mmCIF file of N, CA and C in Angstrom:
data_model
loop_
_atom_site.group_PDB
_atom_site.id
_atom_site.type_symbol
_atom_site.label_atom_id
_atom_site.label_comp_id
_atom_site.label_asym_id
_atom_site.label_seq_id
_atom_site.Cartn_x
_atom_site.Cartn_y
_atom_site.Cartn_z
ATOM 1 N N MET Y 1 0.848 -1.184 0.000
ATOM 2 C CA MET Y 1 0.000 0.000 0.000
ATOM 3 C C MET Y 1 0.889 1.241 0.000
ATOM 4 N N GLU Y 2 0.626 2.139 -0.914
ATOM 5 C CA GLU Y 2 1.411 3.357 -1.023
ATOM 6 C C GLU Y 2 0.962 4.363 0.030
ATOM 7 N N LYS Y 3 1.927 5.029 0.646
ATOM 8 C CA LYS Y 3 1.651 6.031 1.671
ATOM 9 C C LYS Y 3 1.393 7.386 1.008
ATOM 10 N N PRO Y 4 0.569 8.235 1.644
ATOM 11 C CA PRO Y 4 0.312 9.564 1.070
ATOM 12 C C PRO Y 4 1.559 10.450 1.151
ATOM 13 N N TRP Y 5 1.666 11.384 0.234
ATOM 14 C CA TRP Y 5 2.833 12.257 0.162
ATOM 15 C C TRP Y 5 3.058 13.031 1.452
ATOM 16 N N HIS Y 6 1.977 13.419 2.150
ATOM 17 C CA HIS Y 6 2.140 14.241 3.358
ATOM 18 C C HIS Y 6 2.737 13.446 4.508
ATOM 19 N N LEU Y 7 2.633 12.122 4.468
ATOM 20 C CA LEU Y 7 3.323 11.306 5.464
ATOM 21 C C LEU Y 7 4.831 11.422 5.253
ATOM 22 N N TYR Y 8 5.253 11.470 4.008
ATOM 23 C CA TYR Y 8 6.683 11.619 3.715
ATOM 24 C C TYR Y 8 7.186 13.007 4.109
ATOM 25 N N VAL Y 9 6.333 14.013 3.968
ATOM 26 C CA VAL Y 9 6.699 15.364 4.423
ATOM 27 C C VAL Y 9 6.932 15.330 5.932
ATOM 28 N N MET Y 10 6.015 14.699 6.659
ATOM 29 C CA MET Y 10 6.172 14.590 8.101
ATOM 30 C C MET Y 10 7.464 13.844 8.440
ATOM 31 N N ALA Y 11 7.726 12.755 7.737
ATOM 32 C CA ALA Y 11 8.928 11.959 7.995
ATOM 33 C C ALA Y 11 10.186 12.801 7.807
ATOM 34 N N VAL Y 12 10.238 13.551 6.715
ATOM 35 C CA VAL Y 12 11.404 14.393 6.441
ATOM 36 C C VAL Y 12 11.561 15.453 7.526
ATOM 37 N N LEU Y 13 10.463 16.042 7.990
ATOM 38 C CA LEU Y 13 10.541 17.057 9.045
ATOM 39 C C LEU Y 13 11.150 16.488 10.326
ATOM 40 N N TYR Y 14 10.749 15.280 10.696
ATOM 41 C CA TYR Y 14 11.298 14.681 11.910
ATOM 42 C C TYR Y 14 12.749 14.257 11.728
ATOM 43 N N ILE Y 15 13.087 13.760 10.562
ATOM 44 C CA ILE Y 15 14.486 13.398 10.311
ATOM 45 C C ILE Y 15 15.365 14.650 10.371
ATOM 46 N N LEU Y 16 14.925 15.726 9.736
ATOM 47 C CA LEU Y 16 15.699 16.981 9.773
ATOM 48 C C LEU Y 16 15.795 17.543 11.189
ATOM 49 N N ALA Y 17 14.688 17.510 11.932
ATOM 50 C CA ALA Y 17 14.712 17.994 13.311
ATOM 51 C C ALA Y 17 15.699 17.180 14.139
ATOM 52 N N GLY Y 18 15.718 15.875 13.924
ATOM 53 C CA GLY Y 18 16.661 15.029 14.653
ATOM 54 C C GLY Y 18 18.102 15.352 14.301
ATOM 55 N N ILE Y 19 18.370 15.597 13.036
ATOM 56 C CA ILE Y 19 19.724 15.947 12.610
ATOM 57 C C ILE Y 19 20.160 17.263 13.231
ATOM 58 N N ILE Y 20 19.235 18.220 13.316
ATOM 59 C CA ILE Y 20 19.567 19.532 13.896
ATOM 60 C C ILE Y 20 19.962 19.397 15.362
ATOM 61 N N HIS Y 21 19.452 18.385 16.055
ATOM 62 C CA HIS Y 21 19.871 18.148 17.443
ATOM 63 C C HIS Y 21 21.398 18.013 17.531
ATOM 64 N N PHE Y 22 21.992 17.443 16.510
ATOM 65 C CA PHE Y 22 23.436 17.213 16.509
ATOM 66 C C PHE Y 22 24.214 18.338 15.840
ATOM 67 N N ARG Y 23 23.584 19.035 14.898
ATOM 68 C CA ARG Y 23 24.259 20.129 14.199
ATOM 69 C C ARG Y 23 24.254 21.428 15.000
ATOM 70 N N LYS Y 24 23.177 21.665 15.748
ATOM 71 C CA LYS Y 24 23.020 22.890 16.541
ATOM 72 C C LYS Y 24 22.547 22.537 17.963
ATOM 73 N N PRO Y 25 23.310 21.755 18.697
ATOM 74 C CA PRO Y 25 22.846 21.306 20.014
ATOM 75 C C PRO Y 25 22.591 22.447 21.000
ATOM 76 N N GLU Y 26 23.301 23.551 20.838
ATOM 77 C CA GLU Y 26 23.132 24.666 21.771
ATOM 78 C C GLU Y 26 21.710 25.219 21.749
ATOM 79 N N LEU Y 27 21.052 25.162 20.611
ATOM 80 C CA LEU Y 27 19.664 25.633 20.526
ATOM 81 C C LEU Y 27 18.745 24.769 21.380
ATOM 82 N N TYR Y 28 18.890 23.482 21.246
ATOM 83 C CA TYR Y 28 18.024 22.561 21.985
ATOM 84 C C TYR Y 28 18.362 22.549 23.470
ATOM 85 N N LEU Y 29 19.647 22.664 23.805
ATOM 86 C CA LEU Y 29 20.035 22.658 25.222
ATOM 87 C C LEU Y 29 19.406 23.836 25.967
ATOM 88 N N LYS Y 30 19.274 24.972 25.291
ATOM 89 C CA LYS Y 30 18.689 26.158 25.920
ATOM 90 C C LYS Y 30 17.212 25.979 26.256
ATOM 91 N N ILE Y 31 16.498 25.163 25.492
ATOM 92 C CA ILE Y 31 15.049 25.071 25.697
ATOM 93 C C ILE Y 31 14.642 23.889 26.575
ATOM 94 N N ILE Y 32 15.617 23.107 27.029
ATOM 95 C CA ILE Y 32 15.293 22.009 27.930
ATOM 96 C C ILE Y 32 15.088 22.594 29.326
ATOM 97 N N PRO Y 33 13.930 22.368 29.912
ATOM 98 C CA PRO Y 33 13.637 22.957 31.236
ATOM 99 C C PRO Y 33 14.625 22.493 32.303
ATOM 100 N N PRO Y 34 14.830 23.319 33.331
ATOM 101 C CA PRO Y 34 15.831 23.000 34.357
ATOM 102 C C PRO Y 34 15.525 21.740 35.165
ATOM 103 N N PHE Y 35 14.270 21.309 35.228
ATOM 104 C CA PHE Y 35 13.960 20.112 36.012
ATOM 105 C C PHE Y 35 14.434 18.832 35.319
ATOM 106 N N VAL Y 36 14.840 18.935 34.062
ATOM 107 C CA VAL Y 36 15.342 17.775 33.318
ATOM 108 C C VAL Y 36 16.823 17.609 33.632
ATOM 109 N N THR Y 37 17.187 16.410 34.052
ATOM 110 C CA THR Y 37 18.597 16.141 34.348
ATOM 111 C C THR Y 37 19.264 15.504 33.138
ATOM 112 N N ASN Y 38 20.576 15.549 33.114
ATOM 113 C CA ASN Y 38 21.387 14.972 32.047
ATOM 114 C C ASN Y 38 20.917 15.474 30.671
ATOM 115 N N LYS Y 39 20.974 16.766 30.516
ATOM 116 C CA LYS Y 39 20.444 17.410 29.306
ATOM 117 C C LYS Y 39 21.118 16.942 28.021
ATOM 118 N N LYS Y 40 22.424 16.709 28.074
ATOM 119 C CA LYS Y 40 23.127 16.272 26.869
ATOM 120 C C LYS Y 40 22.602 14.905 26.416
ATOM 121 N N PHE Y 41 22.393 14.003 27.346
ATOM 122 C CA PHE Y 41 21.848 12.690 26.984
ATOM 123 C C PHE Y 41 20.448 12.826 26.390
ATOM 124 N N ILE Y 42 19.600 13.628 27.040
ATOM 125 C CA ILE Y 42 18.234 13.840 26.560
ATOM 126 C C ILE Y 42 18.260 14.430 25.152
ATOM 127 N N LEU Y 43 19.140 15.387 24.931
ATOM 128 C CA LEU Y 43 19.276 16.019 23.618
ATOM 129 C C LEU Y 43 19.638 14.988 22.552
ATOM 130 N N GLU Y 44 20.663 14.199 22.809
ATOM 131 C CA GLU Y 44 21.119 13.220 21.823
ATOM 132 C C GLU Y 44 20.102 12.093 21.642
ATOM 133 N N PHE Y 45 19.527 11.637 22.739
ATOM 134 C CA PHE Y 45 18.537 10.567 22.672
ATOM 135 C C PHE Y 45 17.326 11.009 21.856
ATOM 136 N N SER Y 46 16.829 12.219 22.131
ATOM 137 C CA SER Y 46 15.656 12.700 21.402
ATOM 138 C C SER Y 46 15.982 12.930 19.929
ATOM 139 N N GLY Y 47 17.210 13.334 19.618
ATOM 140 C CA GLY Y 47 17.607 13.488 18.224
ATOM 141 C C GLY Y 47 17.585 12.156 17.487
ATOM 142 N N VAL Y 48 18.134 11.130 18.116
ATOM 143 C CA VAL Y 48 18.126 9.791 17.511
ATOM 144 C C VAL Y 48 16.695 9.292 17.359
ATOM 145 N N VAL Y 49 15.871 9.508 18.385
ATOM 146 C CA VAL Y 49 14.469 9.067 18.335
ATOM 147 C C VAL Y 49 13.739 9.747 17.186
ATOM 148 N N GLU Y 50 13.925 11.051 17.013
ATOM 149 C CA GLU Y 50 13.241 11.758 15.928
ATOM 150 C C GLU Y 50 13.683 11.244 14.554
ATOM 151 N N ILE Y 51 14.965 10.976 14.399
ATOM 152 C CA ILE Y 51 15.454 10.438 13.122
ATOM 153 C C ILE Y 51 14.833 9.067 12.860
ATOM 154 N N LEU Y 52 14.868 8.203 13.870
ATOM 155 C CA LEU Y 52 14.316 6.853 13.701
ATOM 156 C C LEU Y 52 12.813 6.886 13.431
ATOM 157 N N LEU Y 53 12.092 7.743 14.156
ATOM 158 C CA LEU Y 53 10.646 7.823 13.929
ATOM 159 C C LEU Y 53 10.330 8.325 12.529
ATOM 160 N N GLY Y 54 11.124 9.257 12.028
ATOM 161 C CA GLY Y 54 10.938 9.723 10.656
ATOM 162 C C GLY Y 54 11.146 8.592 9.656
ATOM 163 N N ILE Y 55 12.174 7.804 9.879
ATOM 164 C CA ILE Y 55 12.434 6.663 8.992
ATOM 165 C C ILE Y 55 11.319 5.629 9.128
ATOM 166 N N TYR Y 56 10.924 5.335 10.359
ATOM 167 C CA TYR Y 56 9.893 4.319 10.593
ATOM 168 C C TYR Y 56 8.531 4.724 10.042
ATOM 169 N N LEU Y 57 8.265 6.031 9.958
ATOM 170 C CA LEU Y 57 7.007 6.468 9.345
ATOM 171 C C LEU Y 57 6.885 5.959 7.911
ATOM 172 N N CYS Y 58 8.013 5.853 7.236
ATOM 173 C CA CYS Y 58 8.024 5.427 5.829
ATOM 174 C C CYS Y 58 8.100 3.910 5.671
ATOM 175 N N THR Y 59 8.168 3.205 6.780
ATOM 176 C CA THR Y 59 8.287 1.743 6.759
ATOM 177 C C THR Y 59 6.935 1.152 7.125
ATOM 178 N N PRO Y 60 6.257 0.526 6.181
ATOM 179 C CA PRO Y 60 4.881 0.072 6.417
ATOM 180 C C PRO Y 60 4.659 -0.707 7.722
ATOM 181 N N ILE Y 61 5.560 -1.585 8.063
ATOM 182 C CA ILE Y 61 5.354 -2.395 9.261
ATOM 183 C C ILE Y 61 5.444 -1.563 10.552
ATOM 184 N N PHE Y 62 6.184 -0.442 10.509
ATOM 185 C CA PHE Y 62 6.374 0.389 11.696
ATOM 186 C C PHE Y 62 5.628 1.718 11.653
ATOM 187 N N SER Y 63 4.994 2.032 10.554
ATOM 188 C CA SER Y 63 4.404 3.350 10.351
ATOM 189 C C SER Y 63 3.401 3.735 11.446
ATOM 190 N N ARG Y 64 2.506 2.840 11.771
ATOM 191 C CA ARG Y 64 1.476 3.120 12.787
ATOM 192 C C ARG Y 64 2.117 3.357 14.154
ATOM 193 N N LEU Y 65 3.052 2.497 14.540
ATOM 194 C CA LEU Y 65 3.741 2.641 15.822
ATOM 195 C C LEU Y 65 4.558 3.938 15.857
ATOM 196 N N ALA Y 66 5.169 4.288 14.733
ATOM 197 C CA ALA Y 66 5.940 5.531 14.662
ATOM 198 C C ALA Y 66 5.031 6.738 14.876
ATOM 199 N N ALA Y 67 3.853 6.730 14.272
ATOM 200 C CA ALA Y 67 2.914 7.850 14.431
ATOM 201 C C ALA Y 67 2.470 7.976 15.894
ATOM 202 N N ILE Y 68 2.166 6.858 16.521
ATOM 203 C CA ILE Y 68 1.772 6.888 17.936
ATOM 204 C C ILE Y 68 2.936 7.386 18.788
ATOM 205 N N SER Y 69 4.131 6.933 18.487
ATOM 206 C CA SER Y 69 5.316 7.364 19.239
ATOM 207 C C SER Y 69 5.576 8.854 19.064
ATOM 208 N N ILE Y 70 5.348 9.370 17.865
ATOM 209 C CA ILE Y 70 5.513 10.813 17.632
ATOM 210 C C ILE Y 70 4.534 11.596 18.497
ATOM 211 N N MET Y 71 3.313 11.107 18.609
ATOM 212 C CA MET Y 71 2.327 11.773 19.468
ATOM 213 C C MET Y 71 2.831 11.831 20.907
ATOM 214 N N ILE Y 72 3.389 10.750 21.377
ATOM 215 C CA ILE Y 72 3.920 10.692 22.748
ATOM 216 C C ILE Y 72 5.098 11.646 22.906
ATOM 217 N N VAL Y 73 6.006 11.640 21.940
ATOM 218 C CA VAL Y 73 7.165 12.539 21.991
ATOM 219 C C VAL Y 73 6.712 13.998 22.027
ATOM 220 N N LEU Y 74 5.727 14.347 21.221
ATOM 221 C CA LEU Y 74 5.246 15.734 21.196
ATOM 222 C C LEU Y 74 4.643 16.148 22.537
ATOM 223 N N VAL Y 75 3.980 15.236 23.202
ATOM 224 C CA VAL Y 75 3.452 15.534 24.538
ATOM 225 C C VAL Y 75 4.610 15.703 25.526
ATOM 226 N N LEU Y 76 5.616 14.846 25.424
ATOM 227 C CA LEU Y 76 6.754 14.903 26.354
ATOM 228 C C LEU Y 76 7.586 16.170 26.186
ATOM 229 N N ILE Y 77 7.668 16.689 24.969
ATOM 230 C CA ILE Y 77 8.484 17.896 24.777
ATOM 231 C C ILE Y 77 7.688 19.189 24.941
ATOM 232 N N PHE Y 78 6.397 19.071 25.194
ATOM 233 C CA PHE Y 78 5.570 20.275 25.368
ATOM 234 C C PHE Y 78 6.085 21.200 26.477
ATOM 235 N N PRO Y 79 6.591 20.675 27.604
ATOM 236 C CA PRO Y 79 7.128 21.578 28.632
ATOM 237 C C PRO Y 79 8.235 22.505 28.124
ATOM 238 N N SER Y 80 8.947 22.093 27.092
ATOM 239 C CA SER Y 80 9.971 22.978 26.518
ATOM 240 C C SER Y 80 9.335 24.221 25.898
ATOM 241 N N ASN Y 81 8.163 24.067 25.303
ATOM 242 C CA ASN Y 81 7.461 25.223 24.738
ATOM 243 C C ASN Y 81 7.040 26.194 25.839
ATOM 244 N N ILE Y 82 6.574 25.654 26.943
ATOM 245 C CA ILE Y 82 6.196 26.495 28.093
ATOM 246 C C ILE Y 82 7.436 27.193 28.650
ATOM 247 N N TYR Y 83 8.525 26.445 28.778
ATOM 248 C CA TYR Y 83 9.775 27.008 29.302
ATOM 249 C C TYR Y 83 10.280 28.137 28.410
ATOM 250 N N MET Y 84 10.129 27.984 27.101
ATOM 251 C CA MET Y 84 10.551 29.041 26.183
ATOM 252 C C MET Y 84 9.761 30.325 26.417
ATOM 253 N N LEU Y 85 8.502 30.191 26.801
ATOM 254 C CA LEU Y 85 7.681 31.369 27.098
ATOM 255 C C LEU Y 85 8.099 32.033 28.408
ATOM 256 N N GLN Y 86 8.557 31.241 29.348
ATOM 257 C CA GLN Y 86 8.847 31.733 30.695
ATOM 258 C C GLN Y 86 10.266 32.262 30.870
ATOM 259 N N ASN Y 87 11.188 31.832 30.037
ATOM 260 C CA ASN Y 87 12.595 32.150 30.237
ATOM 261 C C ASN Y 87 13.149 32.864 29.014
ATOM 262 N N LYS Y 88 13.687 34.061 29.234
ATOM 263 C CA LYS Y 88 14.170 34.888 28.125
ATOM 264 C C LYS Y 88 15.287 34.197 27.341
ATOM 265 N N GLU Y 89 16.230 33.575 28.019
ATOM 266 C CA GLU Y 89 17.331 32.897 27.318
ATOM 267 C C GLU Y 89 16.814 31.693 26.523
ATOM 268 N N ALA Y 90 15.845 30.977 27.088
ATOM 269 C CA ALA Y 90 15.282 29.807 26.408
ATOM 270 C C ALA Y 90 14.441 30.211 25.198
ATOM 271 N N SER Y 91 13.996 31.463 25.159
ATOM 272 C CA SER Y 91 13.138 31.901 24.051
ATOM 273 C C SER Y 91 13.896 32.033 22.735
ATOM 274 N N LEU Y 92 15.221 31.936 22.788
ATOM 275 C CA LEU Y 92 16.072 32.023 21.602
ATOM 276 C C LEU Y 92 15.904 33.345 20.856
ATOM 277 N N GLY Y 93 15.396 34.352 21.567
ATOM 278 C CA GLY Y 93 15.200 35.653 20.946
ATOM 279 C C GLY Y 93 13.962 35.751 20.076
ATOM 280 N N TRP Y 94 13.138 34.722 20.091
ATOM 281 C CA TRP Y 94 11.909 34.729 19.292
ATOM 282 C C TRP Y 94 10.892 35.676 19.907
ATOM 283 N N PRO Y 95 10.074 36.317 19.087
ATOM 284 C CA PRO Y 95 9.028 37.185 19.632
ATOM 285 C C PRO Y 95 7.979 36.360 20.385
ATOM 286 N N LYS Y 96 7.358 36.994 21.376
ATOM 287 C CA LYS Y 96 6.358 36.301 22.211
ATOM 288 C C LYS Y 96 5.222 35.713 21.382
ATOM 289 N N TRP Y 97 4.766 36.444 20.359
ATOM 290 C CA TRP Y 97 3.640 35.946 19.565
ATOM 291 C C TRP Y 97 3.983 34.610 18.910
ATOM 292 N N LEU Y 98 5.242 34.467 18.491
ATOM 293 C CA LEU Y 98 5.660 33.222 17.860
ATOM 294 C C LEU Y 98 5.739 32.090 18.888
ATOM 295 N N LEU Y 99 6.181 32.421 20.094
ATOM 296 C CA LEU Y 99 6.237 31.419 21.162
ATOM 297 C C LEU Y 99 4.829 30.954 21.549
ATOM 298 N N TYR Y 100 3.889 31.888 21.565
ATOM 299 C CA TYR Y 100 2.494 31.503 21.840
ATOM 300 C C TYR Y 100 1.918 30.670 20.694
ATOM 301 N N LEU Y 101 2.317 30.977 19.488
ATOM 302 C CA LEU Y 101 1.841 30.231 18.326
ATOM 303 C C LEU Y 101 2.322 28.772 18.357
ATOM 304 N N ARG Y 102 3.486 28.550 18.957
ATOM 305 C CA ARG Y 102 4.025 27.185 19.056
ATOM 306 C C ARG Y 102 3.124 26.270 19.879
ATOM 307 N N LEU Y 103 2.396 26.815 20.838
ATOM 308 C CA LEU Y 103 1.567 25.974 21.707
ATOM 309 C C LEU Y 103 0.462 25.261 20.919
ATOM 310 N N PRO Y 104 -0.396 25.987 20.196
ATOM 311 C CA PRO Y 104 -1.407 25.260 19.414
ATOM 312 C C PRO Y 104 -0.786 24.482 18.248
ATOM 313 N N LEU Y 105 0.349 24.950 17.742
ATOM 314 C CA LEU Y 105 1.018 24.223 16.671
ATOM 315 C C LEU Y 105 1.383 22.811 17.136
ATOM 316 N N GLN Y 106 1.777 22.690 18.391
ATOM 317 C CA GLN Y 106 2.117 21.376 18.937
ATOM 318 C C GLN Y 106 0.907 20.436 18.859
ATOM 319 N N PHE Y 107 -0.270 20.966 19.161
ATOM 320 C CA PHE Y 107 -1.475 20.142 19.083
ATOM 321 C C PHE Y 107 -1.808 19.772 17.636
ATOM 322 N N LEU Y 108 -1.537 20.687 16.716
ATOM 323 C CA LEU Y 108 -1.741 20.363 15.299
ATOM 324 C C LEU Y 108 -0.786 19.256 14.842
ATOM 325 N N LEU Y 109 0.436 19.296 15.326
ATOM 326 C CA LEU Y 109 1.396 18.245 14.983
ATOM 327 C C LEU Y 109 0.956 16.899 15.564
ATOM 328 N N ILE Y 110 0.410 16.938 16.779
ATOM 329 C CA ILE Y 110 -0.116 15.708 17.388
ATOM 330 C C ILE Y 110 -1.270 15.172 16.550
ATOM 331 N N PHE Y 111 -2.156 16.054 16.136
ATOM 332 C CA PHE Y 111 -3.292 15.633 15.313
ATOM 333 C C PHE Y 111 -2.826 15.073 13.972
ATOM 334 N N TRP Y 112 -1.797 15.692 13.400
ATOM 335 C CA TRP Y 112 -1.240 15.217 12.142
ATOM 336 C C TRP Y 112 -0.718 13.783 12.305
ATOM 337 N N ALA Y 113 0.017 13.528 13.378
ATOM 338 C CA ALA Y 113 0.524 12.172 13.640
ATOM 339 C C ALA Y 113 -0.637 11.221 13.920
ATOM 340 N N TYR Y 114 -1.646 11.710 14.636
ATOM 341 C CA TYR Y 114 -2.829 10.896 14.932
ATOM 342 C C TYR Y 114 -3.477 10.392 13.641
ATOM 343 N N HIS Y 115 -3.443 11.215 12.627
ATOM 344 C CA HIS Y 115 -4.024 10.868 11.333
ATOM 345 C C HIS Y 115 -3.434 9.563 10.776
ATOM 346 N N TYR Y 116 -2.174 9.291 11.096
ATOM 347 C CA TYR Y 116 -1.503 8.090 10.591
ATOM 348 C C TYR Y 116 -1.469 6.947 11.603
ATOM 349 N N SER Y 117 -2.013 7.183 12.790
ATOM 350 C CA SER Y 117 -1.926 6.189 13.862
ATOM 351 C C SER Y 117 -3.008 5.113 13.792
ATOM 352 N N ASN Y 118 -4.080 5.372 13.081
ATOM 353 C CA ASN Y 118 -5.223 4.456 12.992
ATOM 354 C C ASN Y 118 -5.830 4.158 14.357
ATOM 355 N N LEU Y 119 -5.753 5.119 15.282
ATOM 356 C CA LEU Y 119 -6.325 4.920 16.612
ATOM 357 C C LEU Y 119 -7.849 5.099 16.622
ATOM 358 N N HIS Y 120 -8.367 5.973 15.804
ATOM 359 C CA HIS Y 120 -9.814 6.219 15.680
ATOM 360 C C HIS Y 120 -10.461 6.590 17.023
ATOM 361 N N LEU Y 121 -9.852 7.539 17.718
ATOM 362 C CA LEU Y 121 -10.432 8.010 18.971
ATOM 363 C C LEU Y 121 -11.502 9.067 18.736
ATOM 364 N N PHE Y 122 -11.409 9.753 17.615
ATOM 365 C CA PHE Y 122 -12.365 10.827 17.315
ATOM 366 C C PHE Y 122 -13.158 10.491 16.075
#
């Protein structure tokens, strides 16, 4: 069964985001909230996870599990969006309106992944 083109767009976005974890780690380290310990490990682990999930989205046997896992990852990283709003250094110099826009965007990304999860909750 052929996958829709927008699933591949999502896959590429997660693969690129994962790669950026390693190319620009200082950006991600700034947005990890202080209650998270071992930030370097979390940064590298999440980068690898995003790359793998992007690849698995394109793999029919793993696609559904990858979509569900992406939903979980997006929920787990949501505190970073809140932290960016609360901490000037974590905001990366972004305007407040853009930081507020990230909050509902996170839910849209979750819904996008839900579309491929076949969970049928709604």
